[in-house]
Structures are given as C-alpha cells and as structure tokens.
C-alpha cells in the first residue's frame, strides 16, 4: 500500500514562490508516474504536472513556465516549485501516483495566493 504525504502549502503574495513536497511510503516502482493536481473552490480537480521516473515531464498550459516538477527516486519524493504565483493558483494541491490503472492520492496541502 502506498501513502502520499504533502507539505509546503501556505499563504503567499501574488508574484511569490512556494515549494511543495510529497513523500511516498511503501514501494515506488520505476513505472510509477507521479504528479500534482489541484482543486480550487467550486471547481473540478485538474492536472498541474506529472513526471516519470526518467524525469519526463508534462505541464498544464496554465502553469507551464512558472512551475517546475521534480522527483527524487531515492527519497521516493516529488516536488513542485511554483513561482510567479497568481491568485488563480489558489487551490488545494494533491500529490498523485499512477501505477497502471491504480491512482493513489495524498490528503492535499492548501495554497492561497493573496495580498
């Protein structure tokens, strides 16, 4: 069984930066795709970014160029460096692992971008 624990959410001013972390417990295999999703109030959960064990990345258009996803396979961790934050980035951010057809989710960490 895999458990994902996120950290790093906070209140930040527009234009600021924040780094989210997600640590996995249990086995993480080379075929697992890890990523970040977010859910803003009143909206559906949406993809932010994903990364494979070989560091192949994919980003939502809304964050490309501002956010960077990275992964440390030895530490079974994935990170999301967010910069040039906008109020519309306000959401609960969820760590995700995709293993075949199985999805694992963390409990979420809240990011609020406001002055």
Coordinates of C-alpha atoms in Angstrom, one line a residue:
X1 CA 0.0 0.0 0.0
X2 CA 1.3 3.4 -0.9
X3 CA 0.7 6.5 1.2
X4 CA 1.4 10.1 -0.1
X5 CA 2.0 13.0 2.3
X6 CA 2.2 16.5 1.0
X7 CA 3.7 19.5 2.7
X8 CA 4.6 23.1 1.9
X9 CA 1.3 24.8 1.4
X10 CA 1.0 28.3 2.7
X11 CA -0.4 31.8 2.2
X12 CA 1.8 33.7 -0.3
X13 CA 1.5 37.1 -2.1
X14 CA 1.0 37.3 -5.8
X15 CA 4.3 37.1 -7.6
X16 CA 5.7 35.0 -4.8
X17 CA 7.2 31.5 -4.8
X18 CA 6.4 28.3 -2.9
X19 CA 7.8 24.7 -3.0
X20 CA 5.5 21.8 -2.3
X21 CA 6.9 18.4 -1.3
X22 CA 5.3 14.9 -1.4
X23 CA 6.8 11.9 0.2
X24 CA 5.7 8.4 -0.6
X25 CA 5.7 5.5 1.9
X26 CA 5.7 1.9 0.6
X27 CA 7.1 0.7 -2.7
X28 CA 7.7 3.1 -5.6
X29 CA 8.5 1.5 -8.9
X30 CA 10.2 2.8 -12.0
X31 CA 6.9 2.7 -13.9
X32 CA 5.1 4.9 -11.5
X33 CA 4.1 8.3 -12.7
X34 CA 4.0 10.9 -10.0
X35 CA 2.3 14.3 -10.3
X36 CA 0.4 17.2 -8.8
X37 CA -3.2 18.1 -9.2
X38 CA -5.1 20.9 -7.8
X39 CA -8.7 21.8 -6.9
X40 CA -9.9 25.3 -6.5
X41 CA -13.1 26.1 -4.6
X42 CA -16.1 25.2 -6.7
X43 CA -14.0 23.7 -9.5
X44 CA -13.1 20.2 -10.6
X45 CA -9.7 18.8 -9.7
X46 CA -7.2 19.5 -12.5
X47 CA -3.8 18.3 -13.6
X48 CA -0.9 20.6 -12.8
X49 CA 2.1 18.5 -13.7
X50 CA 3.4 14.9 -14.0
X51 CA 6.8 13.3 -14.1
X52 CA 8.1 9.9 -14.9
X53 CA 11.0 8.1 -13.1
X54 CA 13.2 9.2 -16.0
X55 CA 12.1 12.8 -15.4
X56 CA 9.9 13.2 -18.5
X57 CA 7.5 16.0 -17.6
X58 CA 4.1 17.2 -18.6
X59 CA 2.5 20.5 -17.5
X60 CA -0.8 22.2 -17.7
X61 CA -0.8 25.2 -20.0
X62 CA -1.8 27.4 -17.2
X63 CA 1.4 26.7 -15.2
X64 CA 4.0 26.0 -17.9
X65 CA 7.0 28.3 -17.5
X66 CA 6.1 29.1 -13.9
X67 CA 6.0 25.8 -12.2
X68 CA 8.7 23.1 -12.2
X69 CA 8.1 19.5 -11.1
X70 CA 11.0 17.3 -10.0
X71 CA 11.4 13.9 -8.5
X72 CA 13.9 12.2 -6.2
X73 CA 13.6 8.4 -6.8
X74 CA 15.9 7.5 -3.9
X75 CA 13.8 9.6 -1.5
X76 CA 10.5 8.5 -3.1
X77 CA 9.6 12.1 -3.3
X78 CA 8.2 14.6 -5.8
X79 CA 8.4 18.3 -5.6
X80 CA 6.6 21.3 -7.2
X81 CA 8.5 24.6 -7.4
X82 CA 6.0 27.3 -8.0
X83 CA 6.9 30.8 -9.0
X84 CA 5.2 34.0 -10.2
X85 CA 2.1 32.8 -8.3
X86 CA -1.2 34.2 -9.2
X87 CA -4.5 34.4 -7.3
X88 CA -5.9 31.9 -9.6
X89 CA -3.3 29.4 -8.4
X90 CA -5.2 29.3 -5.1
X91 CA -6.3 25.7 -4.5
X92 CA -5.7 22.6 -2.6
X93 CA -2.8 20.8 -4.2
X94 CA -2.8 17.0 -4.3
X95 CA 0.1 14.6 -4.8
X96 CA -0.7 11.7 -7.1
X97 CA 0.9 8.5 -8.1
X98 CA -0.3 6.5 -11.1
X99 CA 0.6 2.8 -11.2
X100 CA -1.1 1.2 -14.2
X101 CA -4.8 1.8 -13.7
X102 CA -4.4 2.5 -9.9
X103 CA -4.3 6.0 -8.6
X104 CA -3.0 7.0 -5.2
X105 CA -3.7 10.4 -3.7
X106 CA -2.4 12.4 -0.8
X107 CA -4.6 14.4 1.6
X108 CA -3.8 17.7 0.0
X109 CA -2.0 20.9 1.0
X110 CA -3.6 24.3 0.7
X111 CA -2.0 27.1 -1.3
X112 CA -3.5 30.6 -1.0
X113 CA -2.3 33.4 -3.2
X114 CA -3.5 36.7 -1.9
X115 CA -2.3 40.1 -0.9

